[in-house]
PDB file of C-alpha atoms in Angstrom:
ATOM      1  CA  UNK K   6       0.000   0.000   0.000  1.00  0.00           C
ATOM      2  CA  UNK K   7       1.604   3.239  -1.006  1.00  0.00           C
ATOM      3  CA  UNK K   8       2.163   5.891   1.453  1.00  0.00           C
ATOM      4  CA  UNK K   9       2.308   9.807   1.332  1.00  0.00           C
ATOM      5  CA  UNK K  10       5.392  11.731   0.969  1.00  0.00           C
ATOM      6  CA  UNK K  11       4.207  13.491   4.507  1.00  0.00           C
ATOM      7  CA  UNK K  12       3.741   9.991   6.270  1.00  0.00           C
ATOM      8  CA  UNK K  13       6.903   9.028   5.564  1.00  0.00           C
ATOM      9  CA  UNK K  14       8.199  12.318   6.601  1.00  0.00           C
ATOM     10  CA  UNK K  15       6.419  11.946  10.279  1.00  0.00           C
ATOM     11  CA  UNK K  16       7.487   8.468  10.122  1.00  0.00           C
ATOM     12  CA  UNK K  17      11.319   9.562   9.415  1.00  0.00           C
ATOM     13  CA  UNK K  18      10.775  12.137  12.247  1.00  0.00           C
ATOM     14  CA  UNK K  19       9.746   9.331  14.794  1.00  0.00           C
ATOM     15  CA  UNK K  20      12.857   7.262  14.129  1.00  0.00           C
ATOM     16  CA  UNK K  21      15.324  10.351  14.443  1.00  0.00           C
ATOM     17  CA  UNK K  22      16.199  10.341  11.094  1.00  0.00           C
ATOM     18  CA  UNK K  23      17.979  13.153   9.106  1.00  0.00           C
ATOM     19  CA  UNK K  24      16.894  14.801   5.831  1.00  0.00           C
ATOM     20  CA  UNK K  25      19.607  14.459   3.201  1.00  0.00           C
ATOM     21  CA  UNK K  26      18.496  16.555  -0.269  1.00  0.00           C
ATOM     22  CA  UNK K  27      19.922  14.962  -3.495  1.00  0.00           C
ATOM     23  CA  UNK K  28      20.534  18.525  -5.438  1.00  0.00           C
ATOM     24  CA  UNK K  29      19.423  16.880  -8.540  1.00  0.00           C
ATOM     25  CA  UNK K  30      16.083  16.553  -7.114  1.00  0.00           C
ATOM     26  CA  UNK K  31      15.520  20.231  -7.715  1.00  0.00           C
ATOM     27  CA  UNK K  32      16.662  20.017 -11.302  1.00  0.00           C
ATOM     28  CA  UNK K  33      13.274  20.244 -13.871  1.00  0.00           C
ATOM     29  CA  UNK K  34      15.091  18.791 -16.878  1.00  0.00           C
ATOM     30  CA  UNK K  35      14.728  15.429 -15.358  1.00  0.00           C
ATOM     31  CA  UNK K  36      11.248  13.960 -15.916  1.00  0.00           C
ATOM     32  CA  UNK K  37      10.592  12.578 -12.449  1.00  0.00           C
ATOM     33  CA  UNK K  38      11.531  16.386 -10.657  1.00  0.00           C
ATOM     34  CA  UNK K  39       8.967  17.945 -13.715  1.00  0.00           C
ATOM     35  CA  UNK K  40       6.358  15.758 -12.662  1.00  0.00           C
ATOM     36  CA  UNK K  41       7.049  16.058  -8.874  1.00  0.00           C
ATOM     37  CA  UNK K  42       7.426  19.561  -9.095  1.00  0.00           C
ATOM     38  CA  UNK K  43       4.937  20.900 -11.362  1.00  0.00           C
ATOM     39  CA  UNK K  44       2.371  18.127 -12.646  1.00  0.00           C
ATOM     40  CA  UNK K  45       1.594  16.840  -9.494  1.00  0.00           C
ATOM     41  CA  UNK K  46       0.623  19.397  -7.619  1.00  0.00           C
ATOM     42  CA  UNK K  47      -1.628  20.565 -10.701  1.00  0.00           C
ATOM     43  CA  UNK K  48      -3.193  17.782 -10.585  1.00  0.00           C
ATOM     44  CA  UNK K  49      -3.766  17.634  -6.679  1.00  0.00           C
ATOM     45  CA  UNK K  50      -5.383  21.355  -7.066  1.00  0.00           C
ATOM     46  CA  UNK K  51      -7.483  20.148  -9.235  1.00  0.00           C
ATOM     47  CA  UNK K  52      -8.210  16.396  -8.082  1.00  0.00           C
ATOM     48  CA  UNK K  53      -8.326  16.043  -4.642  1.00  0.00           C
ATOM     49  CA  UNK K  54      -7.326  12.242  -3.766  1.00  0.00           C
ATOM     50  CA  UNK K  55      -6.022  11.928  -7.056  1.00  0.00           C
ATOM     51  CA  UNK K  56      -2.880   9.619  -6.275  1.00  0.00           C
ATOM     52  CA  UNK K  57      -5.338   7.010  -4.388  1.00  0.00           C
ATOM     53  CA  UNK K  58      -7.537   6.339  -7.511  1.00  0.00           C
ATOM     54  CA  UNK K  59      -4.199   6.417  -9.593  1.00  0.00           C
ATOM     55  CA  UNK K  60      -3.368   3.311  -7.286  1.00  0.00           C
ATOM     56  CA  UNK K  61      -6.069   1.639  -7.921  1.00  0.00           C
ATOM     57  CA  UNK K  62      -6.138   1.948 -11.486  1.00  0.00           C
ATOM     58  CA  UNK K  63      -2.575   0.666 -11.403  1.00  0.00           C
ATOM     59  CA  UNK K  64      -4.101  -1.904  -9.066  1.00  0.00           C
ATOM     60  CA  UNK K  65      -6.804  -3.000 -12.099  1.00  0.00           C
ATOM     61  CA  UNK K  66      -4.077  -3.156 -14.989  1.00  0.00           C
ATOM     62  CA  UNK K  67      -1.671  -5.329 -12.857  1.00  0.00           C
ATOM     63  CA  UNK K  68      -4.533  -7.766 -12.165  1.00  0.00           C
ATOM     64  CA  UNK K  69      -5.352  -7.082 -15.982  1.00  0.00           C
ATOM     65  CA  UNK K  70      -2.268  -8.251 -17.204  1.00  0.00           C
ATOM     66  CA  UNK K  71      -2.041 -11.394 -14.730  1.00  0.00           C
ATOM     67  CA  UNK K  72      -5.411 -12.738 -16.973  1.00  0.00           C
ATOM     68  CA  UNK K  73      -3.513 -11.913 -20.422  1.00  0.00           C
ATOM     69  CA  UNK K  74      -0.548 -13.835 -19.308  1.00  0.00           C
ATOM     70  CA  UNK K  75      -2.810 -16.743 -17.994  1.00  0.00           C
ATOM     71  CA  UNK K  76      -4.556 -16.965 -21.043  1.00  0.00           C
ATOM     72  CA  UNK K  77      -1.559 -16.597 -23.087  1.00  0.00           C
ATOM     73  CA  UNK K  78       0.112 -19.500 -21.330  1.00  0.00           C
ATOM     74  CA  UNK K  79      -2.576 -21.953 -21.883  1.00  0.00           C
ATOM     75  CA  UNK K  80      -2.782 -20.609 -25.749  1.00  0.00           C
ATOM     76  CA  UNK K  81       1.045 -21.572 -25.734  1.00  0.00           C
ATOM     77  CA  UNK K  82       0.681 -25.022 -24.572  1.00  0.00           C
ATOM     78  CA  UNK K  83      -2.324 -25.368 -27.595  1.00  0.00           C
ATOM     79  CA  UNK K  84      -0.851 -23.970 -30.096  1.00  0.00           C
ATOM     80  CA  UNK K  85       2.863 -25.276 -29.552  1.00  0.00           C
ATOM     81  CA  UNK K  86       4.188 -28.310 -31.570  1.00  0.00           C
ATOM     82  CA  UNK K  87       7.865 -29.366 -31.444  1.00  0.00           C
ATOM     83  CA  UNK K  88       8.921 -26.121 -30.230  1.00  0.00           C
ATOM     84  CA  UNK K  89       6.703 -24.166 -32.785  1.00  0.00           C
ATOM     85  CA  UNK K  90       3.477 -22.542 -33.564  1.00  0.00           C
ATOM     86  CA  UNK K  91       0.690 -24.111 -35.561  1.00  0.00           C
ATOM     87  CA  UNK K  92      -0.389 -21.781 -38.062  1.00  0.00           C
ATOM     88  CA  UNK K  93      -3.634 -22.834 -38.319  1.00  0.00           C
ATOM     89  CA  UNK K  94      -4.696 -22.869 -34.678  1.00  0.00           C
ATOM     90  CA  UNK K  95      -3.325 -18.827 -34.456  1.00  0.00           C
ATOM     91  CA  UNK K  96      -5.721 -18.275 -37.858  1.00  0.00           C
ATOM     92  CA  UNK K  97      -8.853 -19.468 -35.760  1.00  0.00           C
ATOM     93  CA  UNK K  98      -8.097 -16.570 -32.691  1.00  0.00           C
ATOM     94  CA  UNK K  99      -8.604 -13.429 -32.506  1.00  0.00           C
ATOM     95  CA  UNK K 100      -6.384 -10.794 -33.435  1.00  0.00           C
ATOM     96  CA  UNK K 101      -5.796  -9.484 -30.179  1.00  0.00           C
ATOM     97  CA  UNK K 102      -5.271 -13.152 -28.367  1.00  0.00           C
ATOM     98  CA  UNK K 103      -2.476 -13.808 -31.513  1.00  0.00           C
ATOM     99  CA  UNK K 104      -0.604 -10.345 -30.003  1.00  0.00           C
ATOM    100  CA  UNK K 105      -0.937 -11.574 -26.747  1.00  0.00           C
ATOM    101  CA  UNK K 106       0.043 -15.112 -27.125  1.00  0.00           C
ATOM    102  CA  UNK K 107       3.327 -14.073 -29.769  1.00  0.00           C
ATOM    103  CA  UNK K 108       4.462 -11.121 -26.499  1.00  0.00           C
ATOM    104  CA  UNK K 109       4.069 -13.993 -24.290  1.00  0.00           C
ATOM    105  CA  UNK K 110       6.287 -16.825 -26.571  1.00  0.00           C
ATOM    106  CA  UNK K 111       8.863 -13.914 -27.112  1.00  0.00           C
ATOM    107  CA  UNK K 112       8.712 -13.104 -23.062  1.00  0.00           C
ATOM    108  CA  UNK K 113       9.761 -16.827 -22.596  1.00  0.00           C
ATOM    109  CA  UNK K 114      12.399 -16.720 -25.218  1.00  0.00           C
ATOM    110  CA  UNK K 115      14.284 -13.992 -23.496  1.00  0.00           C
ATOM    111  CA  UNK K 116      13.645 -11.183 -26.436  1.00  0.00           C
ATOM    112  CA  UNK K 117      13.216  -7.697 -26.906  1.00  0.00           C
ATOM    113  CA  UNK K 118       9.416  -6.546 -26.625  1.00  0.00           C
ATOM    114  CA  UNK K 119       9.039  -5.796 -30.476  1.00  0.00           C
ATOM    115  CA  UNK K 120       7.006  -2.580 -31.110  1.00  0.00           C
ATOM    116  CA  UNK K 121       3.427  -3.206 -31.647  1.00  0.00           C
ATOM    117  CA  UNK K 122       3.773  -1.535 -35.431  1.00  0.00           C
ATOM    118  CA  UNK K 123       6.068  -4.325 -36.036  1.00  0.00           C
ATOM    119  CA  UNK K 124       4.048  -6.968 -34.304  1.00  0.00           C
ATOM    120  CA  UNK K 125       1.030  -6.231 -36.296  1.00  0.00           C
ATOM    121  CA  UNK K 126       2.830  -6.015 -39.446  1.00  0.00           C
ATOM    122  CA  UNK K 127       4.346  -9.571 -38.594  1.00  0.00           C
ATOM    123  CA  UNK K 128       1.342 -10.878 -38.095  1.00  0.00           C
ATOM    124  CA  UNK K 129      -0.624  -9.778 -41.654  1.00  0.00           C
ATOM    125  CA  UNK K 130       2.966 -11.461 -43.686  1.00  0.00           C
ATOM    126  CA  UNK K 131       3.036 -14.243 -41.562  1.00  0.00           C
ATOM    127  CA  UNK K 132      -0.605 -15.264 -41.152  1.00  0.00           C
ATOM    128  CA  UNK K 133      -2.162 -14.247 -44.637  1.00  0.00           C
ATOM    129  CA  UNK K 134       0.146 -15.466 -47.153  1.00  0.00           C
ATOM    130  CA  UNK K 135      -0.640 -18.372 -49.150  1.00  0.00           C
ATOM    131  CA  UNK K 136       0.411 -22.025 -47.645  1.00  0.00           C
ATOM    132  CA  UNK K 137       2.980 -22.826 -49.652  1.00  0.00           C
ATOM    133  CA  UNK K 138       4.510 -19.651 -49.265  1.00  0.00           C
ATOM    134  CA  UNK K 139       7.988 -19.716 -46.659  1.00  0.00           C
ATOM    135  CA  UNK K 140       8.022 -16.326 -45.203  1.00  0.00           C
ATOM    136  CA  UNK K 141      10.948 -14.843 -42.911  1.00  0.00           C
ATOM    137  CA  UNK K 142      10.175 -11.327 -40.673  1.00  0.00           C
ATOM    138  CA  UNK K 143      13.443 -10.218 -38.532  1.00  0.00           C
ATOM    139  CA  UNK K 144      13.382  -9.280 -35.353  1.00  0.00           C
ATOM    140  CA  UNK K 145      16.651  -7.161 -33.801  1.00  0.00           C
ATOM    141  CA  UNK K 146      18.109 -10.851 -32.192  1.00  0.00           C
ATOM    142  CA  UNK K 147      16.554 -13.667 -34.450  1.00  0.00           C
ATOM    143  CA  UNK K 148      14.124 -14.277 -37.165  1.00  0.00           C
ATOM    144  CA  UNK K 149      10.090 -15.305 -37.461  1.00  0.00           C
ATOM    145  CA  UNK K 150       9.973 -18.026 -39.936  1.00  0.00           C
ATOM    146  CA  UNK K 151       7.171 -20.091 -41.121  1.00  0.00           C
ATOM    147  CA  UNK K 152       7.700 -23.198 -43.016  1.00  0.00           C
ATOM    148  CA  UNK K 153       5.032 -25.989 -43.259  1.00  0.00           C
ATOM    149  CA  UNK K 154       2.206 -23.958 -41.836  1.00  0.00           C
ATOM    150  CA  UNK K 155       4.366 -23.848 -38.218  1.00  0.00           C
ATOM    151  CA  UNK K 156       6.210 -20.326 -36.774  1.00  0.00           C
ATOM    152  CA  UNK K 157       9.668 -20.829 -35.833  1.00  0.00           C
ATOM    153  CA  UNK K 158      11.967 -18.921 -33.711  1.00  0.00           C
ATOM    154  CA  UNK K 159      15.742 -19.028 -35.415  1.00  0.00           C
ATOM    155  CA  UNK K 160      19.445 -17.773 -34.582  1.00  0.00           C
ATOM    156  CA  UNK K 161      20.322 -14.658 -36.814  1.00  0.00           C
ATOM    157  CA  UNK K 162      23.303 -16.172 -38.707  1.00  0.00           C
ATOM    158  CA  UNK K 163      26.121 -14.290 -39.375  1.00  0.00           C
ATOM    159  CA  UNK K 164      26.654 -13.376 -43.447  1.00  0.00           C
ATOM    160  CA  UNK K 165      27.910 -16.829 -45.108  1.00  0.00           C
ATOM    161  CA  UNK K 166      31.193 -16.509 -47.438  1.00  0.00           C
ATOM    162  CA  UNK K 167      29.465 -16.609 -51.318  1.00  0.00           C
ATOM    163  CA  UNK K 168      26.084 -15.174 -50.266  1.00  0.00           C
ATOM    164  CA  UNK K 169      24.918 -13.019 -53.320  1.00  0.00           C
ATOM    165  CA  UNK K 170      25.807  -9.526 -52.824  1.00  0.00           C
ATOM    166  CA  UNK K 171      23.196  -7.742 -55.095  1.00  0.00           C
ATOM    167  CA  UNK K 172      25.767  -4.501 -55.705  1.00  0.00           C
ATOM    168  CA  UNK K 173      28.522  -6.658 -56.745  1.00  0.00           C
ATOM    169  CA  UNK K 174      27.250  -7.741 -60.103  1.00  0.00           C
ATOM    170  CA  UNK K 175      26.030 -11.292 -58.577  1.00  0.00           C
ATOM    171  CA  UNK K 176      29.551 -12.566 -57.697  1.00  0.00           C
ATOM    172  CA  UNK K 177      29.969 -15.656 -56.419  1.00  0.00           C
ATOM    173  CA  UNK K 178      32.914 -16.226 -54.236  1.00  0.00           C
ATOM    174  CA  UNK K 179      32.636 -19.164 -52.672  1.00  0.00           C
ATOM    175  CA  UNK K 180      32.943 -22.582 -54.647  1.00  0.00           C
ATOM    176  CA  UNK K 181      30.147 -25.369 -53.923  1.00  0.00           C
ATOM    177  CA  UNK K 182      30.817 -28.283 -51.606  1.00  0.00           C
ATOM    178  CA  UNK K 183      31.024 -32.020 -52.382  1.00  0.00           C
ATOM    179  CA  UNK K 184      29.717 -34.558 -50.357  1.00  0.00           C
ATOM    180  CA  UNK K 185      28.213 -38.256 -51.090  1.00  0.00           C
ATOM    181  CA  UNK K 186      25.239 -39.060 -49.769  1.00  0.00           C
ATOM    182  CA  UNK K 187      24.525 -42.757 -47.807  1.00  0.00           C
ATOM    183  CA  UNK K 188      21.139 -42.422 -47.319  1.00  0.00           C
ATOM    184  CA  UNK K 189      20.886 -40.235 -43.955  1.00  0.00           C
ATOM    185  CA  UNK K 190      17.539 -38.365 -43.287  1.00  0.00           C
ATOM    186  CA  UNK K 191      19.485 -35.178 -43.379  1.00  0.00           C
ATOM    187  CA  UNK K 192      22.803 -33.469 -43.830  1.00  0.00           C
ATOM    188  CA  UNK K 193      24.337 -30.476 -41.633  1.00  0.00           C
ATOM    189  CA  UNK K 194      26.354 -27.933 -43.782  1.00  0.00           C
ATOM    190  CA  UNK K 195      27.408 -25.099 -41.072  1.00  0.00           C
ATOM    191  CA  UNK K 196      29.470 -23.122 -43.833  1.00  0.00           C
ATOM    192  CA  UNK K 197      25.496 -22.751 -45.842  1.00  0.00           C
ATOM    193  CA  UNK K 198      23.830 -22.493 -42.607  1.00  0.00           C
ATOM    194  CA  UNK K 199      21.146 -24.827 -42.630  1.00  0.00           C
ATOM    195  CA  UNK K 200      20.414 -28.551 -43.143  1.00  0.00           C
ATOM    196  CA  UNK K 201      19.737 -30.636 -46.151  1.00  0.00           C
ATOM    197  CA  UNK K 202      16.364 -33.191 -45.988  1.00  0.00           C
ATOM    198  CA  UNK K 203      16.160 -36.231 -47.996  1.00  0.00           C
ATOM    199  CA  UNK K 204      12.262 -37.708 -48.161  1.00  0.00           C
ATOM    200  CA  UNK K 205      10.608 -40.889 -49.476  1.00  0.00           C
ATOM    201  CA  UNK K 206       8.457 -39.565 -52.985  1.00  0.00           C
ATOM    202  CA  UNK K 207       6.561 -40.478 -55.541  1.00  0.00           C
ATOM    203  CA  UNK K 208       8.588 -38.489 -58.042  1.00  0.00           C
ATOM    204  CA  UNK K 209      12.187 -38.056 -58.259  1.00  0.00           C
ATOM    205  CA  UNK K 210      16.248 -39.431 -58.238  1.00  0.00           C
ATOM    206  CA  UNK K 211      16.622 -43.260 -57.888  1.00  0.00           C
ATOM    207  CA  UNK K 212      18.292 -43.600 -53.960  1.00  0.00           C
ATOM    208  CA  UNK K 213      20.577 -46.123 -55.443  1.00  0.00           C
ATOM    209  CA  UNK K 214      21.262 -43.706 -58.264  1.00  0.00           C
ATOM    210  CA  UNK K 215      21.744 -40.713 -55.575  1.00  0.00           C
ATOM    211  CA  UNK K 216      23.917 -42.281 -53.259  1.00  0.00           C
ATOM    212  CA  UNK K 217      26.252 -43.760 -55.819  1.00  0.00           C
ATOM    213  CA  UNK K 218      27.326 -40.062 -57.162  1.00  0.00           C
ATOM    214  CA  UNK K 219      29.266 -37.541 -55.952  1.00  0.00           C
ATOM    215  CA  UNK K 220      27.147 -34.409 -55.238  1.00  0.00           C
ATOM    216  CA  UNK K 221      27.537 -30.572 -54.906  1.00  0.00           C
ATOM    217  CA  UNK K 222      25.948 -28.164 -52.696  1.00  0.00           C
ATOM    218  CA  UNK K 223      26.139 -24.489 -53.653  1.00  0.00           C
ATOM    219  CA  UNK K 224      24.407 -20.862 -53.465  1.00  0.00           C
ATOM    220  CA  UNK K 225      21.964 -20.483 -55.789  1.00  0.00           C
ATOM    221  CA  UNK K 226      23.262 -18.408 -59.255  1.00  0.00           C
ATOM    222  CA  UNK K 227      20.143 -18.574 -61.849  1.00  0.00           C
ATOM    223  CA  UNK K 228      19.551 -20.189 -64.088  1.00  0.00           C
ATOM    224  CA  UNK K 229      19.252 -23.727 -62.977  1.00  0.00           C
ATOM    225  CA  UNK K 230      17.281 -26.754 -63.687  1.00  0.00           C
ATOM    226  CA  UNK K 231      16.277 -29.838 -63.281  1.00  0.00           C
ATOM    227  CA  UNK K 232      14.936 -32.915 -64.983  1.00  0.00           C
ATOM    228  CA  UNK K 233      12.812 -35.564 -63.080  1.00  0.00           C
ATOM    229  CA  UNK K 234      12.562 -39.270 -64.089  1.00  0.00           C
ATOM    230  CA  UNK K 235       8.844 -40.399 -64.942  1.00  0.00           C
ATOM    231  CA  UNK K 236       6.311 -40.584 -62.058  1.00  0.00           C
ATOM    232  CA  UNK K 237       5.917 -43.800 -60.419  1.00  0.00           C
ATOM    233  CA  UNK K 238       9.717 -44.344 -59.933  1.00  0.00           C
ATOM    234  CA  UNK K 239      11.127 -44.120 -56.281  1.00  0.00           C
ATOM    235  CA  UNK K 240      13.341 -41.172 -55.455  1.00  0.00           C
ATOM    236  CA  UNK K 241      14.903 -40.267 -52.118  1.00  0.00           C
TER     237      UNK K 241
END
């Protein structure tokens, strides 16, 4: 329960305490002296009791908040699957609960509050593109990526040797990396910064074809293709 600057005065009084004056106290450049100084009392003249409904106002927003961040917890544990949002379950809430939940699942990764201009606006690229579409939004210390109809939280990676540099004429400097596959699931290459899939389809190489050759990986230049086999063969 808050108490008035005279109360603690008397109280300070009572216990034989001395006054001690910080000098920048007096100074009205500082926001906290302008508002002691000069907006408070203004608003004492003309409210009476002013600083008790204050409190309880304060006392309303606190509780408030305590009900988002219920609610956004238990929208977290819905929505989450294998450490990332379903799409499709955010589409079916409200706007507002979609804020709240995406300030809560940033709150327990440890990031910066984003701005609610930027929220918003990650929101309408993330949540009404098409399906197929693979959308990244960065925020100051990681990227918002959706892939597969799920939001994913990712490391900012620093810039990768060979990246295309769009005022450098496309240059390529870095040469593409061989490798042979053996049939693993997937393939880490750090110096590209991500991880290769291989999946089971309908359409595609031959798996004994694939792992029997040696392969490249490289930065996209333009300008490629490629040729499947007929449907109905197996490809990895």
């Amino acid at each position: 329960m808050p108490h008035a600057r005279a109360e603690l005065e008397a109280c300070g009084r009572q216990q034989g305490l001395s006054r001690v004056e910080d000098e920048s106290n007096l100074d009205a450049r500082y926001a906290r002296n302008a508002l002691r100084h000069t907006v408070m009392p203004a608003l004492a003249l003309a409210f009476p009791g002013f600083q008790a409904r204050f409190a309880r106002s304060a006392a309303h927003a606190q509780s408030a908040q305590r009900l988002l961040d219920e609610l956004a917890a238990r929208d977290l544990v819905t929505c989450l699957i294998d450490d990332a949002l379903d799409v499709a379950r955010l589409r079916a809430m409200s706007i507002d609960r979609v804020h709240n939940l995406l300030r809560h699942w940033f709150k327990q990764r440890a990031l910066a509050m984003p701005s609610t201009a930027w929220l918003e606006e990650m929101v309408t690229q993330l949540l009404e593109a098409r399906e197929d579409a693979q959308l990244l939004v960065t925020h100051p210390a990681c990227h918002i990526r959706r892939y597969r109809e799920r939001l994913y939280i990712t490391s900012k990676l620093p810039a990768l040797a060979g990246m295309r540099d769009p005022d450098d004429e496309g240059v390529i400097e870095k040469l593409g990396e061989s490798f042979v596959w053996r049939g693993e699931a997937r393939l880490a290459f750090p110096s590209y910064g991500g991880v290769l899939h291989f999946e089971p389809a309908g359409q595609g190489f031959e798996a004994a074809w694939l792992r029997s050759q040696r392969l490249v990986i490289d930065f996209r230049k333009g300008g490629e293709r490629l040729s499947l086999p007929p449907t109905g063969r197996r490809a990895a």
